[in-house]
Amino acid sequence: MKTLIFIKRYIKYLLVAKNKHSAQSPFLYEFITKVLNGNSDDENCKIIENLRKELCQLNQIIEITDFGAGSHVNNAKKRKVKDVAKNSSKNSKFGKLLYRIVQFYKPQNILELGTSLGISTLYLAKAEEASKVHTFEGCLETIKIAKQNFNNLDAKNITVTSGDFQNTLQKKLKEITTIDLAFIDGNHQEQPTIRYFKECLKYANNDTIFIFDDIHWSKGMQNAWEHIKSDKKTTLTVDLFYLGIVFIKSELSKEHYTIRF
Ligand SMILES: C[S@@+](CC[C@H](N)C(=O)[O-])C[C@H]1O[C@@H](n2cnc3c(N)ncnc32)[C@H](O)[C@@H]1O
């Protein structure tokens, strides 16, 4: 039933989604043409995708600690690494989009809620090695593998904070002091998602970009997305169905776009 509702939402997205010609502002036009429709098949992306292939074959079993909303696909406590890699990690298309966003806007301090095995973290980190990626994860066994991946790919600009976001986010934000990009990809529930947004907003600047994963995953996530769009700080939003991107630049007018990607 959940799957059917999700497919309906996706069809609706396809029907309303627009292309670059609908962009009213030069900022959005640039975002669509240079970032969304850009190309990023470089060596870093190939190495990350090779790592994904390896993880997708790993039969090692890990004990999952889930502080979040769980999965539509697999909620078992013990899972094979290959299943986590297949079901939880952002796919190559969206990983590369994260990579291009970082390459283009060069955020210095990047925050990621939801490391899992570290695939998206590596896309964020490898795009700009001068950036710092602060990633958060609650499952200790998953963190162990993510850290091995960071070492193997020689990603030195990543720090991992372990524990429930509820206990770690506020404290770490105080240390980081300013966030230039926040990728919220853990605990896909309405109230927590809104809370993470509000908490990160306190440390945002005019150029901060927020990226929310799975904004149409459930009714609750759709509500959270609407709440975020209507926040007085939010100006331009871009709905790509699997990701929602939020700009808070005060010089932009408040506009919400659904773009085909
Ligand atoms: C969808 S996965 C992240 C995938 C990763 N960003 C990627 O694309 O490679 C979400 C992760 O968030 C973690 N998580 C969910 N809720 C959490 C919470 N409240 N505190 C800490 N970690 C949480 C889960 O353990 C899971 O590993």
mmCIF file of C-alpha atoms and ligand atoms in Angstrom:
data_model
loop_
_atom_site.group_PDB
_atom_site.id
_atom_site.type_symbol
_atom_site.label_atom_id
_atom_site.label_comp_id
_atom_site.label_asym_id
_atom_site.label_seq_id
_atom_site.Cartn_x
_atom_site.Cartn_y
_atom_site.Cartn_z
ATOM 1 C CA MET A 1 0.000 0.000 0.000
ATOM 2 C CA LYS A 2 2.839 2.382 0.983
ATOM 3 C CA THR A 3 4.542 1.545 -2.318
ATOM 4 C CA LEU A 4 1.401 2.338 -4.300
ATOM 5 C CA ILE A 5 0.989 5.721 -2.595
ATOM 6 C CA PHE A 6 4.648 6.451 -3.278
ATOM 7 C CA ILE A 7 4.288 5.613 -6.983
ATOM 8 C CA LYS A 8 1.257 7.918 -7.187
ATOM 9 C CA ARG A 9 3.312 10.733 -5.643
ATOM 10 C CA TYR A 10 6.077 10.112 -8.174
ATOM 11 C CA ILE A 11 3.660 10.229 -11.103
ATOM 12 C CA LYS A 12 2.282 13.507 -9.753
ATOM 13 C CA TYR A 13 5.840 14.835 -9.568
ATOM 14 C CA LEU A 14 6.494 13.857 -13.196
ATOM 15 C CA LEU A 15 3.317 15.617 -14.284
ATOM 16 C CA VAL A 16 4.101 18.930 -12.578
ATOM 17 C CA ALA A 17 7.916 18.979 -12.883
ATOM 18 C CA LYS A 18 9.341 21.673 -15.157
ATOM 19 C CA ASN A 19 12.633 22.112 -17.009
ATOM 20 C CA LYS A 20 15.224 24.900 -17.110
ATOM 21 C CA HIS A 21 13.016 27.154 -19.245
ATOM 22 C CA SER A 22 10.679 27.701 -16.317
ATOM 23 C CA ALA A 23 13.449 29.365 -14.279
ATOM 24 C CA GLN A 24 12.566 32.998 -13.572
ATOM 25 C CA SER A 25 15.698 33.999 -11.706
ATOM 26 C CA PRO A 26 19.267 33.924 -13.094
ATOM 27 C CA PHE A 27 20.327 32.186 -9.875
ATOM 28 C CA LEU A 28 17.950 29.279 -10.513
ATOM 29 C CA TYR A 29 18.852 29.148 -14.214
ATOM 30 C CA GLU A 30 22.504 28.857 -13.281
ATOM 31 C CA PHE A 31 21.692 26.169 -10.693
ATOM 32 C CA ILE A 32 19.781 24.104 -13.259
ATOM 33 C CA THR A 33 22.165 24.464 -16.170
ATOM 34 C CA LYS A 34 25.499 24.277 -14.340
ATOM 35 C CA VAL A 35 24.754 22.139 -11.300
ATOM 36 C CA LEU A 36 21.664 19.988 -11.902
ATOM 37 C CA ASN A 37 22.479 19.293 -15.544
ATOM 38 C CA GLY A 38 26.246 19.361 -15.054
ATOM 39 C CA ASN A 39 28.583 16.440 -15.534
ATOM 40 C CA SER A 40 30.725 14.860 -12.837
ATOM 41 C CA ASP A 41 32.129 11.573 -14.066
ATOM 42 C CA ASP A 42 35.625 12.228 -12.809
ATOM 43 C CA GLU A 43 38.110 9.958 -11.027
ATOM 44 C CA ASN A 44 36.689 10.683 -7.540
ATOM 45 C CA CYS A 45 33.192 9.657 -8.618
ATOM 46 C CA LYS A 46 34.539 6.479 -10.239
ATOM 47 C CA ILE A 47 36.384 5.538 -7.037
ATOM 48 C CA ILE A 48 33.277 6.125 -4.903
ATOM 49 C CA GLU A 49 31.136 4.064 -7.280
ATOM 50 C CA ASN A 50 33.728 1.246 -7.183
ATOM 51 C CA LEU A 51 33.492 1.326 -3.391
ATOM 52 C CA ARG A 52 29.700 1.100 -3.666
ATOM 53 C CA LYS A 53 30.071 -1.984 -5.904
ATOM 54 C CA GLU A 54 32.322 -3.630 -3.302
ATOM 55 C CA LEU A 55 29.893 -2.814 -0.457
ATOM 56 C CA CYS A 56 26.992 -4.162 -2.511
ATOM 57 C CA GLN A 57 28.731 -7.557 -2.542
ATOM 58 C CA LEU A 58 29.696 -7.681 1.132
ATOM 59 C CA ASN A 59 27.963 -10.480 3.030
ATOM 60 C CA GLN A 60 29.296 -9.323 6.420
ATOM 61 C CA ILE A 61 26.455 -9.066 8.925
ATOM 62 C CA ILE A 62 26.143 -6.033 11.182
ATOM 63 C CA GLU A 63 23.842 -5.224 14.080
ATOM 64 C CA ILE A 64 21.766 -2.161 13.260
ATOM 65 C CA THR A 65 20.930 0.424 15.911
ATOM 66 C CA ASP A 66 18.182 2.584 14.458
ATOM 67 C CA PHE A 67 17.304 5.846 16.173
ATOM 68 C CA GLY A 68 15.254 6.956 13.194
ATOM 69 C CA ALA A 69 12.219 6.148 11.099
ATOM 70 C CA GLY A 70 13.602 2.834 9.831
ATOM 71 C CA SER A 71 13.240 1.616 6.279
ATOM 72 C CA HIS A 72 10.330 0.817 3.964
ATOM 73 C CA VAL A 73 12.420 -2.028 2.572
ATOM 74 C CA ASN A 74 14.192 -3.764 5.469
ATOM 75 C CA ASN A 75 13.773 -3.199 9.202
ATOM 76 C CA ALA A 76 15.762 -6.219 10.449
ATOM 77 C CA LYS A 77 18.093 -5.695 13.402
ATOM 78 C CA LYS A 78 20.852 -7.728 11.788
ATOM 79 C CA ARG A 79 21.551 -6.887 8.183
ATOM 80 C CA LYS A 80 24.098 -7.729 5.533
ATOM 81 C CA VAL A 81 26.296 -4.799 4.592
ATOM 82 C CA LYS A 82 25.300 -5.335 0.969
ATOM 83 C CA ASP A 83 21.625 -4.779 1.888
ATOM 84 C CA VAL A 84 22.420 -1.574 3.769
ATOM 85 C CA ALA A 85 24.480 -0.358 0.799
ATOM 86 C CA LYS A 86 21.678 -1.124 -1.658
ATOM 87 C CA ASN A 87 18.786 0.274 0.416
ATOM 88 C CA SER A 88 20.176 3.172 2.448
ATOM 89 C CA SER A 89 22.819 4.925 0.376
ATOM 90 C CA LYS A 90 21.929 7.671 -2.070
ATOM 91 C CA ASN A 91 22.290 6.331 -5.583
ATOM 92 C CA SER A 92 24.998 7.401 -7.995
ATOM 93 C CA LYS A 93 22.855 10.028 -9.748
ATOM 94 C CA PHE A 94 22.077 11.874 -6.499
ATOM 95 C CA GLY A 95 25.538 11.257 -5.038
ATOM 96 C CA LYS A 96 27.020 12.997 -8.060
ATOM 97 C CA LEU A 97 24.537 15.834 -7.669
ATOM 98 C CA LEU A 98 25.752 16.381 -4.081
ATOM 99 C CA TYR A 99 29.283 16.351 -5.487
ATOM 100 C CA ARG A 100 28.470 19.037 -8.071
ATOM 101 C CA ILE A 101 26.677 21.204 -5.515
ATOM 102 C CA VAL A 102 29.797 21.210 -3.325
ATOM 103 C CA GLN A 103 32.131 21.762 -6.296
ATOM 104 C CA PHE A 104 30.067 24.709 -7.512
ATOM 105 C CA TYR A 105 29.178 26.559 -4.293
ATOM 106 C CA LYS A 106 32.268 25.524 -2.283
ATOM 107 C CA PRO A 107 30.673 25.390 1.182
ATOM 108 C CA GLN A 108 33.357 25.394 3.880
ATOM 109 C CA ASN A 109 31.457 23.664 6.640
ATOM 110 C CA ILE A 110 29.217 20.817 5.580
ATOM 111 C CA LEU A 111 26.920 18.998 7.978
ATOM 112 C CA GLU A 112 25.409 15.620 7.172
ATOM 113 C CA LEU A 113 22.810 13.893 9.340
ATOM 114 C CA GLY A 114 22.927 10.183 8.474
ATOM 115 C CA THR A 115 26.344 8.794 7.483
ATOM 116 C CA SER A 116 25.372 5.142 7.071
ATOM 117 C CA LEU A 117 28.273 3.491 5.155
ATOM 118 C CA GLY A 118 29.621 6.865 4.094
ATOM 119 C CA ILE A 119 28.796 6.926 0.372
ATOM 120 C CA SER A 120 27.142 10.365 0.353
ATOM 121 C CA THR A 121 29.721 11.608 2.889
ATOM 122 C CA LEU A 122 32.467 10.711 0.428
ATOM 123 C CA TYR A 123 30.726 12.548 -2.400
ATOM 124 C CA LEU A 124 30.474 15.643 -0.193
ATOM 125 C CA ALA A 125 34.062 15.357 1.020
ATOM 126 C CA LYS A 126 35.818 14.491 -2.233
ATOM 127 C CA ALA A 127 34.179 17.337 -4.156
ATOM 128 C CA GLU A 128 36.193 19.961 -2.305
ATOM 129 C CA GLU A 129 38.990 18.760 -0.071
ATOM 130 C CA ALA A 130 39.294 22.200 1.551
ATOM 131 C CA SER A 131 35.761 21.790 2.947
ATOM 132 C CA LYS A 132 35.138 20.134 6.266
ATOM 133 C CA VAL A 133 32.417 17.500 6.434
ATOM 134 C CA HIS A 134 30.828 16.942 9.855
ATOM 135 C CA THR A 135 28.775 13.790 9.583
ATOM 136 C CA PHE A 136 26.477 12.282 12.252
ATOM 137 C CA GLU A 137 25.404 8.680 12.723
ATOM 138 C CA GLY A 138 23.772 6.658 15.503
ATOM 139 C CA CYS A 139 24.625 3.093 14.488
ATOM 140 C CA LEU A 140 28.079 2.180 15.803
ATOM 141 C CA GLU A 141 28.600 -0.853 13.577
ATOM 142 C CA THR A 142 27.773 1.158 10.470
ATOM 143 C CA ILE A 143 30.156 3.911 11.590
ATOM 144 C CA LYS A 144 32.974 1.350 11.851
ATOM 145 C CA ILE A 145 32.589 0.460 8.181
ATOM 146 C CA ALA A 146 32.145 4.095 7.136
ATOM 147 C CA LYS A 147 35.409 5.000 8.869
ATOM 148 C CA GLN A 148 37.232 2.183 7.065
ATOM 149 C CA ASN A 149 35.843 3.538 3.797
ATOM 150 C CA PHE A 150 37.062 7.061 4.618
ATOM 151 C CA ASN A 151 40.533 5.696 5.411
ATOM 152 C CA ASN A 152 40.667 3.524 2.300
ATOM 153 C CA LEU A 153 39.730 6.472 0.098
ATOM 154 C CA ASP A 154 42.088 8.777 1.992
ATOM 155 C CA ALA A 155 39.311 11.259 2.863
ATOM 156 C CA LYS A 156 40.882 13.364 5.585
ATOM 157 C CA ASN A 157 38.292 16.155 5.735
ATOM 158 C CA ILE A 158 35.574 14.123 7.491
ATOM 159 C CA THR A 159 34.759 13.994 11.197
ATOM 160 C CA VAL A 160 32.156 11.557 12.461
ATOM 161 C CA THR A 161 29.970 12.286 15.484
ATOM 162 C CA SER A 162 28.320 9.179 16.890
ATOM 163 C CA GLY A 163 25.045 8.978 18.812
ATOM 164 C CA ASP A 164 21.411 9.968 18.483
ATOM 165 C CA PHE A 165 21.097 13.325 16.636
ATOM 166 C CA GLN A 166 18.927 14.444 19.527
ATOM 167 C CA ASN A 167 21.966 14.284 21.830
ATOM 168 C CA THR A 168 24.726 15.297 19.431
ATOM 169 C CA LEU A 169 23.458 17.933 17.002
ATOM 170 C CA GLN A 170 23.102 20.968 19.281
ATOM 171 C CA LYS A 171 26.435 20.391 20.987
ATOM 172 C CA LYS A 172 28.356 19.936 17.740
ATOM 173 C CA LEU A 173 26.691 22.942 16.076
ATOM 174 C CA LYS A 174 27.977 25.141 18.900
ATOM 175 C CA GLU A 175 31.515 23.951 18.082
ATOM 176 C CA ILE A 176 31.186 24.363 14.311
ATOM 177 C CA THR A 177 29.572 27.847 14.712
ATOM 178 C CA THR A 178 28.526 28.231 11.052
ATOM 179 C CA ILE A 179 27.072 25.818 8.511
ATOM 180 C CA ASP A 180 27.311 26.413 4.762
ATOM 181 C CA LEU A 181 25.580 23.248 3.615
ATOM 182 C CA ALA A 182 23.379 20.834 5.555
ATOM 183 C CA PHE A 183 22.348 17.472 4.105
ATOM 184 C CA ILE A 184 19.588 15.982 6.253
ATOM 185 C CA ASP A 185 19.380 12.276 5.456
ATOM 186 C CA GLY A 186 18.413 10.514 8.672
ATOM 187 C CA ASN A 187 15.289 10.026 10.770
ATOM 188 C CA HIS A 188 12.749 10.752 8.040
ATOM 189 C CA GLN A 189 9.905 11.868 10.291
ATOM 190 C CA GLU A 190 7.956 15.113 10.329
ATOM 191 C CA GLN A 191 8.764 16.660 13.708
ATOM 192 C CA PRO A 192 12.442 15.601 13.909
ATOM 193 C CA THR A 193 13.060 16.909 10.364
ATOM 194 C CA ILE A 194 11.549 20.275 11.252
ATOM 195 C CA ARG A 195 13.583 20.358 14.474
ATOM 196 C CA TYR A 196 16.862 19.646 12.643
ATOM 197 C CA PHE A 197 16.056 22.421 10.164
ATOM 198 C CA LYS A 198 15.293 24.948 12.922
ATOM 199 C CA GLU A 199 18.399 23.977 14.873
ATOM 200 C CA CYS A 200 20.683 24.259 11.825
ATOM 201 C CA LEU A 201 19.054 27.549 10.792
ATOM 202 C CA LYS A 202 20.469 29.148 13.942
ATOM 203 C CA TYR A 203 23.957 28.482 12.542
ATOM 204 C CA ALA A 204 23.176 29.311 8.910
ATOM 205 C CA ASN A 205 24.343 32.292 6.862
ATOM 206 C CA ASN A 206 22.838 33.929 3.786
ATOM 207 C CA ASP A 207 24.540 31.405 1.474
ATOM 208 C CA THR A 208 23.677 28.264 3.391
ATOM 209 C CA ILE A 209 22.093 25.490 1.335
ATOM 210 C CA PHE A 210 19.840 22.868 2.916
ATOM 211 C CA ILE A 211 19.261 19.539 1.227
ATOM 212 C CA PHE A 212 16.546 17.224 2.546
ATOM 213 C CA ASP A 213 16.355 13.615 1.524
ATOM 214 C CA ASP A 214 13.126 11.758 0.743
ATOM 215 C CA ILE A 215 10.746 14.697 1.049
ATOM 216 C CA HIS A 216 7.918 12.587 -0.413
ATOM 217 C CA TRP A 217 8.726 9.377 1.488
ATOM 218 C CA SER A 218 5.674 9.669 3.758
ATOM 219 C CA LYS A 219 2.829 12.036 4.586
ATOM 220 C CA GLY A 220 4.887 13.243 7.551
ATOM 221 C CA MET A 221 7.890 14.054 5.347
ATOM 222 C CA GLN A 222 5.646 15.890 2.880
ATOM 223 C CA ASN A 223 4.281 17.937 5.802
ATOM 224 C CA ALA A 224 7.819 18.677 6.983
ATOM 225 C CA TRP A 225 8.757 19.813 3.460
ATOM 226 C CA GLU A 226 5.737 22.166 3.316
ATOM 227 C CA HIS A 227 6.669 23.535 6.747
ATOM 228 C CA ILE A 228 10.264 24.171 5.615
ATOM 229 C CA LYS A 229 9.076 25.856 2.406
ATOM 230 C CA SER A 230 6.855 28.200 4.374
ATOM 231 C CA ASP A 231 9.522 29.191 6.916
ATOM 232 C CA LYS A 232 10.108 32.936 6.799
ATOM 233 C CA LYS A 233 13.844 32.444 6.167
ATOM 234 C CA THR A 234 13.288 30.139 3.190
ATOM 235 C CA THR A 235 13.381 31.844 -0.205
ATOM 236 C CA LEU A 236 13.962 29.533 -3.193
ATOM 237 C CA THR A 237 13.163 25.821 -3.023
ATOM 238 C CA VAL A 238 13.708 23.116 -5.611
ATOM 239 C CA ASP A 239 11.778 19.859 -5.394
ATOM 240 C CA LEU A 240 13.537 16.980 -7.205
ATOM 241 C CA PHE A 241 11.191 14.417 -5.617
ATOM 242 C CA TYR A 242 13.944 12.359 -3.948
ATOM 243 C CA LEU A 243 15.679 15.505 -2.676
ATOM 244 C CA GLY A 244 14.439 18.940 -1.689
ATOM 245 C CA ILE A 245 16.880 21.827 -1.921
ATOM 246 C CA VAL A 246 16.420 25.040 0.060
ATOM 247 C CA PHE A 247 18.147 28.380 -0.428
ATOM 248 C CA ILE A 248 17.760 31.129 2.146
ATOM 249 C CA LYS A 249 19.460 33.957 0.247
ATOM 250 C CA SER A 250 17.514 37.058 1.228
ATOM 251 C CA GLU A 251 18.021 38.676 -2.213
ATOM 252 C CA LEU A 252 16.003 35.906 -3.905
ATOM 253 C CA SER A 253 12.234 36.067 -4.005
ATOM 254 C CA LYS A 254 10.248 33.331 -2.331
ATOM 255 C CA GLU A 255 9.530 30.797 -5.075
ATOM 256 C CA HIS A 256 9.010 27.054 -5.095
ATOM 257 C CA TYR A 257 9.951 25.009 -8.128
ATOM 258 C CA THR A 258 9.451 21.361 -8.979
ATOM 259 C CA ILE A 259 12.162 20.467 -11.463
ATOM 260 C CA ARG A 260 12.510 17.296 -13.492
ATOM 261 C CA PHE A 261 15.770 15.516 -12.654
HETATM 262 C C1 LIG B 1 19.375 6.843 4.763
HETATM 263 S S1 LIG B 1 20.702 6.491 5.827
HETATM 264 C C2 LIG B 1 21.957 7.625 5.318
HETATM 265 C C3 LIG B 1 22.523 7.314 3.985
HETATM 266 C C4 LIG B 1 23.739 8.113 3.600
HETATM 267 N N1 LIG B 1 23.509 9.527 3.736
HETATM 268 C C5 LIG B 1 24.112 7.828 2.154
HETATM 269 O O1 LIG B 1 23.402 8.302 1.243
HETATM 270 O O2 LIG B 1 25.105 7.130 1.918
HETATM 271 C C6 LIG B 1 20.152 7.207 7.337
HETATM 272 C C7 LIG B 1 21.092 6.955 8.503
HETATM 273 O O3 LIG B 1 20.685 7.815 9.568
HETATM 274 C C8 LIG B 1 20.865 7.151 10.805
HETATM 275 N N2 LIG B 1 19.925 7.744 11.760
HETATM 276 C C9 LIG B 1 18.578 7.845 11.627
HETATM 277 N N3 LIG B 1 18.044 8.477 12.688
HETATM 278 C C10 LIG B 1 19.073 8.789 13.523
HETATM 279 C C11 LIG B 1 19.153 9.477 14.759
HETATM 280 N N4 LIG B 1 18.074 9.962 15.361
HETATM 281 N N5 LIG B 1 20.373 9.632 15.316
HETATM 282 C C12 LIG B 1 21.471 9.133 14.702
HETATM 283 N N6 LIG B 1 21.465 8.475 13.517
HETATM 284 C C13 LIG B 1 20.274 8.318 12.924
HETATM 285 C C14 LIG B 1 20.564 5.686 10.498
HETATM 286 O O4 LIG B 1 21.248 4.862 11.418
HETATM 287 C C15 LIG B 1 21.044 5.544 9.053
HETATM 288 O O5 LIG B 1 22.329 4.987 8.988
#
